CSV table of C-alpha atoms in Angstrom, one decimal:
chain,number,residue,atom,x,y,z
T,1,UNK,CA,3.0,-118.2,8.0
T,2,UNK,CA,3.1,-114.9,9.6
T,3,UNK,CA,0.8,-114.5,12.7
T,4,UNK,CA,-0.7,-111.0,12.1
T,5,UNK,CA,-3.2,-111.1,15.6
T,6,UNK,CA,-2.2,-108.3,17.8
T,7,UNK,CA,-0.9,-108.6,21.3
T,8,UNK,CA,-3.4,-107.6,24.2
T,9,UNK,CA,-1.6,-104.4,24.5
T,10,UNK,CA,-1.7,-103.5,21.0
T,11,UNK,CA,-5.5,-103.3,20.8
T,12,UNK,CA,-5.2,-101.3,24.3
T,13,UNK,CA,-3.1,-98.5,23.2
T,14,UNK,CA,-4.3,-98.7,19.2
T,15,UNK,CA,-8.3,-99.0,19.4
T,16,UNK,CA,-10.4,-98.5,16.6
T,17,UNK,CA,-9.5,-95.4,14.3
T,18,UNK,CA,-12.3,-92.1,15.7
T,19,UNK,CA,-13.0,-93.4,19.2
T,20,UNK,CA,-14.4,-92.5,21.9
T,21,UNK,CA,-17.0,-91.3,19.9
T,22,UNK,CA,-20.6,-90.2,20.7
T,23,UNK,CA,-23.0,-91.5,17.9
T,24,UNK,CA,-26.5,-90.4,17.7
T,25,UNK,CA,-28.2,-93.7,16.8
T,26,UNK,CA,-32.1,-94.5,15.9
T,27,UNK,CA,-34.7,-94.1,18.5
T,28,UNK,CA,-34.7,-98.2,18.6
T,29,UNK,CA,-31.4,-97.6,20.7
T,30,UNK,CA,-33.9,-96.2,23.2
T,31,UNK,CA,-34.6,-100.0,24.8
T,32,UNK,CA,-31.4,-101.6,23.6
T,33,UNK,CA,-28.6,-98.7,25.6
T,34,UNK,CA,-30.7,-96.5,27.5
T,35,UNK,CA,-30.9,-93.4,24.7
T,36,UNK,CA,-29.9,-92.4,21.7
T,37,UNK,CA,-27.0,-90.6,22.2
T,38,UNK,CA,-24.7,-93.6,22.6
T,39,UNK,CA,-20.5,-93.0,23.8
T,40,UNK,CA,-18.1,-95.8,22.1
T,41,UNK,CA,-15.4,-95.9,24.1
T,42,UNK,CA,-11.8,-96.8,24.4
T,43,UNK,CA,-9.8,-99.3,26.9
T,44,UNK,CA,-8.1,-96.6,28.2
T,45,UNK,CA,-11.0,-94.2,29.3
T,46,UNK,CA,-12.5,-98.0,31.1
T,47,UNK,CA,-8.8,-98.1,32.8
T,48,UNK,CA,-8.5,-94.7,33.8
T,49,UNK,CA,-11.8,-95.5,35.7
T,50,UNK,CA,-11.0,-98.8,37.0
T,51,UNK,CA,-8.2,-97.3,38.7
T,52,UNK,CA,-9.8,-95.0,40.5
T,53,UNK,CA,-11.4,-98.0,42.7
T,54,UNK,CA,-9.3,-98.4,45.8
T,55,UNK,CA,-9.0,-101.5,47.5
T,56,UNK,CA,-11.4,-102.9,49.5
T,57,UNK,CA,-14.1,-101.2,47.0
T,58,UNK,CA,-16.2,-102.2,44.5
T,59,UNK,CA,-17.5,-101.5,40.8
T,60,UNK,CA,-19.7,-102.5,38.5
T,61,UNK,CA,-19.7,-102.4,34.5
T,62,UNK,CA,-23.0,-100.4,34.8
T,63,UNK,CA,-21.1,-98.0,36.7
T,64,UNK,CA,-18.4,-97.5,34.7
T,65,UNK,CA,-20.7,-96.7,31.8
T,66,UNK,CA,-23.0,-94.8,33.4
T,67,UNK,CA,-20.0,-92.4,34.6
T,68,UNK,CA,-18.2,-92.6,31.2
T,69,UNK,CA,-21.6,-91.9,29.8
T,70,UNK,CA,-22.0,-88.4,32.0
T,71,UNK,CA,-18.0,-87.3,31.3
T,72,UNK,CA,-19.1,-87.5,27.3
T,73,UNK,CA,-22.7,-85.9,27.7
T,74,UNK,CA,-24.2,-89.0,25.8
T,75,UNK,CA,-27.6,-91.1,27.1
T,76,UNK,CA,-25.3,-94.0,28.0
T,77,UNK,CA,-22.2,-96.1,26.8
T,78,UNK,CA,-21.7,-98.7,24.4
T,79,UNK,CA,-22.4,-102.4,26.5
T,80,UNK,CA,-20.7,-104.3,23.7
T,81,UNK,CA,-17.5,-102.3,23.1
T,82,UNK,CA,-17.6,-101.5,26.9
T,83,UNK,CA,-17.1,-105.5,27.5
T,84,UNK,CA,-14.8,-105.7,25.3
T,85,UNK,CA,-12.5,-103.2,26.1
T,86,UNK,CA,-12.8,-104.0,29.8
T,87,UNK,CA,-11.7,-107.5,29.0
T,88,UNK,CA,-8.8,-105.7,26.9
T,89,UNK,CA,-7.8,-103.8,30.2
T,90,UNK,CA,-8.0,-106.9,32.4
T,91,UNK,CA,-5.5,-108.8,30.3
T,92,UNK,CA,-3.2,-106.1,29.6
T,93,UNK,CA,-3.0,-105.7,33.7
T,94,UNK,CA,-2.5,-109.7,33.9
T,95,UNK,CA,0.3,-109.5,31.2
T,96,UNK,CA,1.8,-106.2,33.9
T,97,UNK,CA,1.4,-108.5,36.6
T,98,UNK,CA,3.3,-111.4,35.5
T,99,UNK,CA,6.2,-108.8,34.5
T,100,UNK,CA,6.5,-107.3,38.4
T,101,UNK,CA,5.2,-104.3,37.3
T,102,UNK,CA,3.8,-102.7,40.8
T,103,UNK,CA,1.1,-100.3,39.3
T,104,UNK,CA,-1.7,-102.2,37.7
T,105,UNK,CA,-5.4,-101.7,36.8
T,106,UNK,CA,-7.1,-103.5,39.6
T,107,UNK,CA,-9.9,-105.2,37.1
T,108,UNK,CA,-10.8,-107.8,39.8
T,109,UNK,CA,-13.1,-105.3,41.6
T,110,UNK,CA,-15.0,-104.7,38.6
T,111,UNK,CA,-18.3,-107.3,39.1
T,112,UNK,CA,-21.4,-107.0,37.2
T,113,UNK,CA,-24.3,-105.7,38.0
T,114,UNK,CA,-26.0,-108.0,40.1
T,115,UNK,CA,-22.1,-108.9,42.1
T,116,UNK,CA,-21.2,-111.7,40.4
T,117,UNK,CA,-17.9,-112.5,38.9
T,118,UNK,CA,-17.0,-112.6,35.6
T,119,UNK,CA,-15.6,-115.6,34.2
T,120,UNK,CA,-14.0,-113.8,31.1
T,121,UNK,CA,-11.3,-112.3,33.0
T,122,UNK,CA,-7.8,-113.8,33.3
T,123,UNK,CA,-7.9,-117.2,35.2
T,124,UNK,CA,-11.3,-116.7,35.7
T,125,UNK,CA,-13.5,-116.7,38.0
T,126,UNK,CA,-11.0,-118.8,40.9
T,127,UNK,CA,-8.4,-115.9,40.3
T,128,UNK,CA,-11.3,-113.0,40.7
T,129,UNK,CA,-12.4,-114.6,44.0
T,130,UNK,CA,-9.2,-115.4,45.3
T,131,UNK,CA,-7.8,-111.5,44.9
T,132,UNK,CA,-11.4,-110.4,46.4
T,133,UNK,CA,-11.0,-112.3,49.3
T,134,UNK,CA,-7.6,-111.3,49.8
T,135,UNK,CA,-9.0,-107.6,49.5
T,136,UNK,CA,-11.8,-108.6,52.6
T,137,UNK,CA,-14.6,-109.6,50.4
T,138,UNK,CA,-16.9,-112.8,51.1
T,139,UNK,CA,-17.8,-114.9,48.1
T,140,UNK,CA,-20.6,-116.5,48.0
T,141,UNK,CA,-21.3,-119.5,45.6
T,142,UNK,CA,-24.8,-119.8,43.7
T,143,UNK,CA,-26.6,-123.0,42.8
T,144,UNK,CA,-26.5,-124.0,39.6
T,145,UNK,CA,-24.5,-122.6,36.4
T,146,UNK,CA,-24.6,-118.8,38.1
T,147,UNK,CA,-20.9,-117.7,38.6
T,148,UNK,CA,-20.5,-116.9,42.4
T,149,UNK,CA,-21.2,-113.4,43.4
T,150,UNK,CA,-19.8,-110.8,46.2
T,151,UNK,CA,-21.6,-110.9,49.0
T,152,UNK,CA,-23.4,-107.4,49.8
T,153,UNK,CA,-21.6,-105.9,47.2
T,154,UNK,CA,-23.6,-103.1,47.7
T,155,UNK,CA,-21.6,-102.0,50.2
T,156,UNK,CA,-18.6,-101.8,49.2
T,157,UNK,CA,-19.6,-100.4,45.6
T,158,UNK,CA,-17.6,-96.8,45.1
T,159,UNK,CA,-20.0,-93.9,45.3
């Protein structure tokens, strides 16, 4: 049996066939993405915007879209593809990591949008809070299922 699924890297450097891509969808998109002009990105427009966060700074996926969003002159980006792509960029950087390279995508400081961490990224959401807290940051845990969030993340968000 030949195993045909493609490496993280693969579906970083070979996305979908057309993309990015601005698509003018139906006026239900309105609610759903924030307009009707909607940008489907790629994993590397959400890397080339993660690395621009220096360390010690913040981001959240709400930014990066919204900024994507203005670079492409669309109403806003794609949440789903957005997601998934930035979970394509955060395993690509583990997979850098664990071969010494010294320039990665720093996915770690990318939070959602209320500060919390995101349990979908490599090791989860120990190995987001441990390289936070090695970066300064204060984790705070949250009562119940709620992953634990950055304390004033506010802050330290990149303007």
């Amino acid at each position: 049996m030949v195993n045909t699924r493609k490496s993280w890297r693969e579906k970083f450097e070979n996305p979908a066939k057309g993309l990015p891509k601005v698509v003018d969808g139906p006026e239900k998109w309105k609610k759903r993405f924030g307009g009707t002009r909607v940008l489907v990105p790629t994993p590397f427009l959400i890397d080339k915007v993660i690395r621009t966060v220096k360390k010690g700074k913040l981001i959240t996926v709400n930014q990066i879209r919204e900024k994507l969003a203005k670079e492409f002159n669309a109403d806003a980006t794609c949440k789903i593809t957005t997601g998934i792509f930035l979970r394509i960029c955060a395993e690509v950087a583990h997979e850098d990591l664990l071969t010494d390279k010294k320039r990665i995508t720093p996915y770690w400081r990318v939070l959602k949008s209320d500060g919390s961490l995101n349990p979908k990224y490599p090791g989860g959401i120990n190995s987001q809070a441990a390289y936070l807290k090695a970066e300064g940051h204060e984790i705070i845990a949250l009562k119940g299922p709620k992953p634990p969030k950055v304390k004033d993340f506010t802050k330290h968000l990149k303007r």
